[in-house]
């Protein structure tokens, strides 16, 4: 158990809908990362937050947004969902140096 | 553009042998490189980190080398066991991940 929690575990929704994925980092970790993993794309970095502020941005679509709250939990919002958004979404957290990331169990999103 | 390549999608070896996985990258100079293990349907688990000024790092049966001239890292598992069967990912600076190599260790 990495200490990172993600909810929900599974999510089934329809195209055009909007969903919110939630992540709680390990106790004491200030950084939260979001990744998307699909069969044909591998693990793709989406975005990183550090203590509430956006720190780095990867291949995140404009339809996607994220935030980190004062209690350090983070949410990833996916809107206008398309079939191609079906994937595993992982959250990871790290301490100050950011060199070791601890991944959560993931949220499996299926868009029908 | 930056590219990370892991030598093969799948690698099958016999129990007890040494597994060697390769990670090559282009158009990038990472400060450090990490190796992760991922089991099906689960999040990656951190294994080892090696910095740009380090040539080799070891942890139990694991060994990682880093050649910044060749832009390559090698990941070795010695005395492999069926429990080592998983997908292994390399990552540059914790953000850029390779597609992974699926290792199967046969008894």
PDB file of N, CA, C and O in Angstrom, chain A residues 30-68:
ATOM      1  N   UNK A  30       3.660  17.016  -0.467  1.00  0.00           N
ATOM      2  CA  UNK A  30       3.088  18.254  -0.966  1.00  0.00           C
ATOM      3  C   UNK A  30       2.799  18.221  -2.464  1.00  0.00           C
ATOM      4  O   UNK A  30       2.023  19.012  -2.972  1.00  0.00           O
ATOM      5  N   UNK A  31       3.472  17.321  -3.160  1.00  0.00           N
ATOM      6  CA  UNK A  31       3.302  17.246  -4.618  1.00  0.00           C
ATOM      7  C   UNK A  31       2.321  16.162  -5.009  1.00  0.00           C
ATOM      8  O   UNK A  31       2.351  15.058  -4.466  1.00  0.00           O
ATOM      9  N   UNK A  32       1.489  16.492  -5.973  1.00  0.00           N
ATOM     10  CA  UNK A  32       0.563  15.523  -6.548  1.00  0.00           C
ATOM     11  C   UNK A  32       0.729  15.564  -8.050  1.00  0.00           C
ATOM     12  O   UNK A  32       0.825  16.630  -8.664  1.00  0.00           O
ATOM     13  N   UNK A  33       0.762  14.378  -8.653  1.00  0.00           N
ATOM     14  CA  UNK A  33       0.901  14.241 -10.100  1.00  0.00           C
ATOM     15  C   UNK A  33      -0.300  13.460 -10.618  1.00  0.00           C
ATOM     16  O   UNK A  33      -0.788  12.547  -9.954  1.00  0.00           O
ATOM     17  N   UNK A  34      -0.715  13.760 -11.837  1.00  0.00           N
ATOM     18  CA  UNK A  34      -1.756  12.981 -12.509  1.00  0.00           C
ATOM     19  C   UNK A  34      -1.194  12.406 -13.802  1.00  0.00           C
ATOM     20  O   UNK A  34      -0.487  13.093 -14.555  1.00  0.00           O
ATOM     21  N   UNK A  35      -1.521  11.127 -14.050  1.00  0.00           N
ATOM     22  CA  UNK A  35      -1.083  10.435 -15.247  1.00  0.00           C
ATOM     23  C   UNK A  35      -2.280   9.731 -15.880  1.00  0.00           C
ATOM     24  O   UNK A  35      -3.201   9.308 -15.185  1.00  0.00           O
ATOM     25  N   UNK A  36      -2.189   9.577 -17.177  1.00  0.00           N
ATOM     26  CA  UNK A  36      -3.166   8.789 -17.921  1.00  0.00           C
ATOM     27  C   UNK A  36      -2.430   7.602 -18.533  1.00  0.00           C
ATOM     28  O   UNK A  36      -1.345   7.775 -19.103  1.00  0.00           O
ATOM     29  N   UNK A  37      -3.014   6.418 -18.398  1.00  0.00           N
ATOM     30  CA  UNK A  37      -2.393   5.236 -19.005  1.00  0.00           C
ATOM     31  C   UNK A  37      -3.416   4.495 -19.836  1.00  0.00           C
ATOM     32  O   UNK A  37      -4.397   3.966 -19.320  1.00  0.00           O
ATOM     33  N   UNK A  38      -3.176   4.479 -21.136  1.00  0.00           N
ATOM     34  CA  UNK A  38      -4.021   3.688 -22.017  1.00  0.00           C
ATOM     35  C   UNK A  38      -3.141   2.646 -22.686  1.00  0.00           C
ATOM     36  O   UNK A  38      -1.925   2.737 -22.650  1.00  0.00           O
ATOM     37  N   UNK A  39      -3.792   1.663 -23.309  1.00  0.00           N
ATOM     38  CA  UNK A  39      -3.054   0.527 -23.862  1.00  0.00           C
ATOM     39  C   UNK A  39      -2.065   0.956 -24.927  1.00  0.00           C
ATOM     40  O   UNK A  39      -0.965   0.441 -25.011  1.00  0.00           O
ATOM     41  N   UNK A  40      -2.475   1.921 -25.753  1.00  0.00           N
ATOM     42  CA  UNK A  40      -1.605   2.275 -26.871  1.00  0.00           C
ATOM     43  C   UNK A  40      -0.685   3.462 -26.579  1.00  0.00           C
ATOM     44  O   UNK A  40       0.198   3.774 -27.364  1.00  0.00           O
ATOM     45  N   UNK A  41      -0.870   4.148 -25.441  1.00  0.00           N
ATOM     46  CA  UNK A  41      -0.093   5.352 -25.179  1.00  0.00           C
ATOM     47  C   UNK A  41       0.880   5.215 -24.019  1.00  0.00           C
ATOM     48  O   UNK A  41       1.713   6.060 -23.806  1.00  0.00           O
ATOM     49  N   UNK A  42       0.778   4.176 -23.230  1.00  0.00           N
ATOM     50  CA  UNK A  42       1.662   4.099 -22.074  1.00  0.00           C
ATOM     51  C   UNK A  42       1.267   5.119 -21.032  1.00  0.00           C
ATOM     52  O   UNK A  42       0.183   5.696 -21.056  1.00  0.00           O
ATOM     53  N   UNK A  43       2.168   5.385 -20.123  1.00  0.00           N
ATOM     54  CA  UNK A  43       1.903   6.285 -19.005  1.00  0.00           C
ATOM     55  C   UNK A  43       2.237   7.716 -19.437  1.00  0.00           C
ATOM     56  O   UNK A  43       3.393   8.034 -19.698  1.00  0.00           O
ATOM     57  N   UNK A  44       1.228   8.564 -19.497  1.00  0.00           N
ATOM     58  CA  UNK A  44       1.415   9.940 -19.953  1.00  0.00           C
ATOM     59  C   UNK A  44       1.225  10.902 -18.789  1.00  0.00           C
ATOM     60  O   UNK A  44       0.180  10.904 -18.140  1.00  0.00           O
ATOM     61  N   UNK A  45       2.217  11.735 -18.581  1.00  0.00           N
ATOM     62  CA  UNK A  45       2.148  12.735 -17.525  1.00  0.00           C
ATOM     63  C   UNK A  45       1.166  13.835 -17.921  1.00  0.00           C
ATOM     64  O   UNK A  45       1.238  14.372 -19.033  1.00  0.00           O
ATOM     65  N   UNK A  46       0.256  14.172 -17.041  1.00  0.00           N
ATOM     66  CA  UNK A  46      -0.735  15.208 -17.326  1.00  0.00           C
ATOM     67  C   UNK A  46      -0.370  16.526 -16.642  1.00  0.00           C
ATOM     68  O   UNK A  46      -0.237  17.557 -17.293  1.00  0.00           O
ATOM     69  N   UNK A  47      -0.236  16.491 -15.327  1.00  0.00           N
ATOM     70  CA  UNK A  47      -0.030  17.743 -14.608  1.00  0.00           C
ATOM     71  C   UNK A  47       0.494  17.464 -13.208  1.00  0.00           C
ATOM     72  O   UNK A  47       0.263  16.384 -12.660  1.00  0.00           O
ATOM     73  N   UNK A  48       1.219  18.440 -12.646  1.00  0.00           N
ATOM     74  CA  UNK A  48       1.735  18.343 -11.288  1.00  0.00           C
ATOM     75  C   UNK A  48       1.341  19.584 -10.493  1.00  0.00           C
ATOM     76  O   UNK A  48       1.416  20.698 -11.003  1.00  0.00           O
ATOM     77  N   UNK A  49       0.939  19.362  -9.252  1.00  0.00           N
ATOM     78  CA  UNK A  49       0.690  20.448  -8.318  1.00  0.00           C
ATOM     79  C   UNK A  49       1.621  20.316  -7.126  1.00  0.00           C
ATOM     80  O   UNK A  49       1.953  19.201  -6.714  1.00  0.00           O
ATOM     81  N   UNK A  50       2.047  21.447  -6.613  1.00  0.00           N
ATOM     82  CA  UNK A  50       2.887  21.454  -5.419  1.00  0.00           C
ATOM     83  C   UNK A  50       2.282  22.449  -4.440  1.00  0.00           C
ATOM     84  O   UNK A  50       2.221  23.649  -4.724  1.00  0.00           O
ATOM     85  N   UNK A  51       1.827  21.952  -3.335  1.00  0.00           N
ATOM     86  CA  UNK A  51       1.274  22.786  -2.270  1.00  0.00           C
ATOM     87  C   UNK A  51       0.221  23.774  -2.794  1.00  0.00           C
ATOM     88  O   UNK A  51       0.220  24.940  -2.423  1.00  0.00           O
ATOM     89  N   UNK A  52      -0.623  23.273  -3.659  1.00  0.00           N
ATOM     90  CA  UNK A  52      -1.739  24.075  -4.150  1.00  0.00           C
ATOM     91  C   UNK A  52      -1.488  24.821  -5.444  1.00  0.00           C
ATOM     92  O   UNK A  52      -2.433  25.351  -6.047  1.00  0.00           O
ATOM     93  N   UNK A  53      -0.231  24.865  -5.876  1.00  0.00           N
ATOM     94  CA  UNK A  53       0.091  25.613  -7.087  1.00  0.00           C
ATOM     95  C   UNK A  53       0.473  24.655  -8.225  1.00  0.00           C
ATOM     96  O   UNK A  53       1.165  23.660  -7.995  1.00  0.00           O
ATOM     97  N   UNK A  54       0.060  25.013  -9.435  1.00  0.00           N
ATOM     98  CA  UNK A  54       0.467  24.216 -10.580  1.00  0.00           C
ATOM     99  C   UNK A  54       1.963  24.353 -10.784  1.00  0.00           C
ATOM    100  O   UNK A  54       2.488  25.473 -10.856  1.00  0.00           O
ATOM    101  N   UNK A  55       2.679  23.208 -10.911  1.00  0.00           N
ATOM    102  CA  UNK A  55       4.131  23.278 -11.045  1.00  0.00           C
ATOM    103  C   UNK A  55       4.594  22.863 -12.434  1.00  0.00           C
ATOM    104  O   UNK A  55       5.556  23.395 -12.944  1.00  0.00           O
ATOM    105  N   UNK A  56       3.966  21.870 -13.009  1.00  0.00           N
ATOM    106  CA  UNK A  56       4.384  21.402 -14.332  1.00  0.00           C
ATOM    107  C   UNK A  56       3.177  20.879 -15.085  1.00  0.00           C
ATOM    108  O   UNK A  56       2.233  20.372 -14.478  1.00  0.00           O
ATOM    109  N   UNK A  57       3.241  21.040 -16.379  1.00  0.00           N
ATOM    110  CA  UNK A  57       2.128  20.609 -17.214  1.00  0.00           C
ATOM    111  C   UNK A  57       2.674  19.703 -18.302  1.00  0.00           C
ATOM    112  O   UNK A  57       3.686  20.008 -18.934  1.00  0.00           O
ATOM    113  N   UNK A  58       1.973  18.605 -18.521  1.00  0.00           N
ATOM    114  CA  UNK A  58       2.375  17.679 -19.570  1.00  0.00           C
ATOM    115  C   UNK A  58       1.359  17.703 -20.688  1.00  0.00           C
ATOM    116  O   UNK A  58       0.894  18.738 -21.120  1.00  0.00           O
ATOM    117  N   UNK A  59       0.992  16.513 -21.141  1.00  0.00           N
ATOM    118  CA  UNK A  59       0.073  16.414 -22.283  1.00  0.00           C
ATOM    119  C   UNK A  59      -1.382  16.460 -21.850  1.00  0.00           C
ATOM    120  O   UNK A  59      -2.162  15.587 -22.195  1.00  0.00           O
ATOM    121  N   UNK A  60      -1.744  17.485 -21.138  1.00  0.00           N
ATOM    122  CA  UNK A  60      -3.117  17.571 -20.642  1.00  0.00           C
ATOM    123  C   UNK A  60      -3.980  18.322 -21.635  1.00  0.00           C
ATOM    124  O   UNK A  60      -3.615  19.398 -22.110  1.00  0.00           O
ATOM    125  N   UNK A  61      -5.110  17.731 -21.981  1.00  0.00           N
ATOM    126  CA  UNK A  61      -6.021  18.346 -22.929  1.00  0.00           C
ATOM    127  C   UNK A  61      -6.721  19.538 -22.287  1.00  0.00           C
ATOM    128  O   UNK A  61      -6.872  19.610 -21.068  1.00  0.00           O
ATOM    129  N   UNK A  62      -7.202  20.450 -23.128  1.00  0.00           N
ATOM    130  CA  UNK A  62      -7.917  21.618 -22.606  1.00  0.00           C
ATOM    131  C   UNK A  62      -9.229  21.220 -21.936  1.00  0.00           C
ATOM    132  O   UNK A  62      -9.725  21.938 -21.066  1.00  0.00           O
ATOM    133  N   UNK A  63      -9.777  20.081 -22.326  1.00  0.00           N
ATOM    134  CA  UNK A  63     -11.022  19.586 -21.709  1.00  0.00           C
ATOM    135  C   UNK A  63     -10.791  19.072 -20.295  1.00  0.00           C
ATOM    136  O   UNK A  63     -11.750  18.787 -19.565  1.00  0.00           O
ATOM    137  N   UNK A  64      -9.530  18.911 -19.930  1.00  0.00           N
ATOM    138  CA  UNK A  64      -9.181  18.390 -18.604  1.00  0.00           C
ATOM    139  C   UNK A  64      -8.654  19.532 -17.740  1.00  0.00           C
ATOM    140  O   UNK A  64      -7.942  20.420 -18.225  1.00  0.00           O
ATOM    141  N   UNK A  65      -8.959  19.476 -16.475  1.00  0.00           N
ATOM    142  CA  UNK A  65      -8.399  20.457 -15.553  1.00  0.00           C
ATOM    143  C   UNK A  65      -8.188  19.796 -14.205  1.00  0.00           C
ATOM    144  O   UNK A  65      -8.769  18.743 -13.915  1.00  0.00           O
ATOM    145  N   UNK A  66      -7.342  20.385 -13.402  1.00  0.00           N
ATOM    146  CA  UNK A  66      -7.065  19.822 -12.087  1.00  0.00           C
ATOM    147  C   UNK A  66      -6.875  20.935 -11.086  1.00  0.00           C
ATOM    148  O   UNK A  66      -6.673  22.099 -11.447  1.00  0.00           O
ATOM    149  N   UNK A  67      -6.966  20.580  -9.829  1.00  0.00           N
ATOM    150  CA  UNK A  67      -6.627  21.519  -8.777  1.00  0.00           C
ATOM    151  C   UNK A  67      -6.199  20.765  -7.534  1.00  0.00           C
ATOM    152  O   UNK A  67      -6.529  19.580  -7.384  1.00  0.00           O
ATOM    153  N   UNK A  68      -5.468  21.461  -6.691  1.00  0.00           N
ATOM    154  CA  UNK A  68      -5.069  20.892  -5.413  1.00  0.00           C
ATOM    155  C   UNK A  68      -5.582  21.819  -4.326  1.00  0.00           C
ATOM    156  O   UNK A  68      -5.365  23.026  -4.366  1.00  0.00           O
TER     157      UNK A  68
END
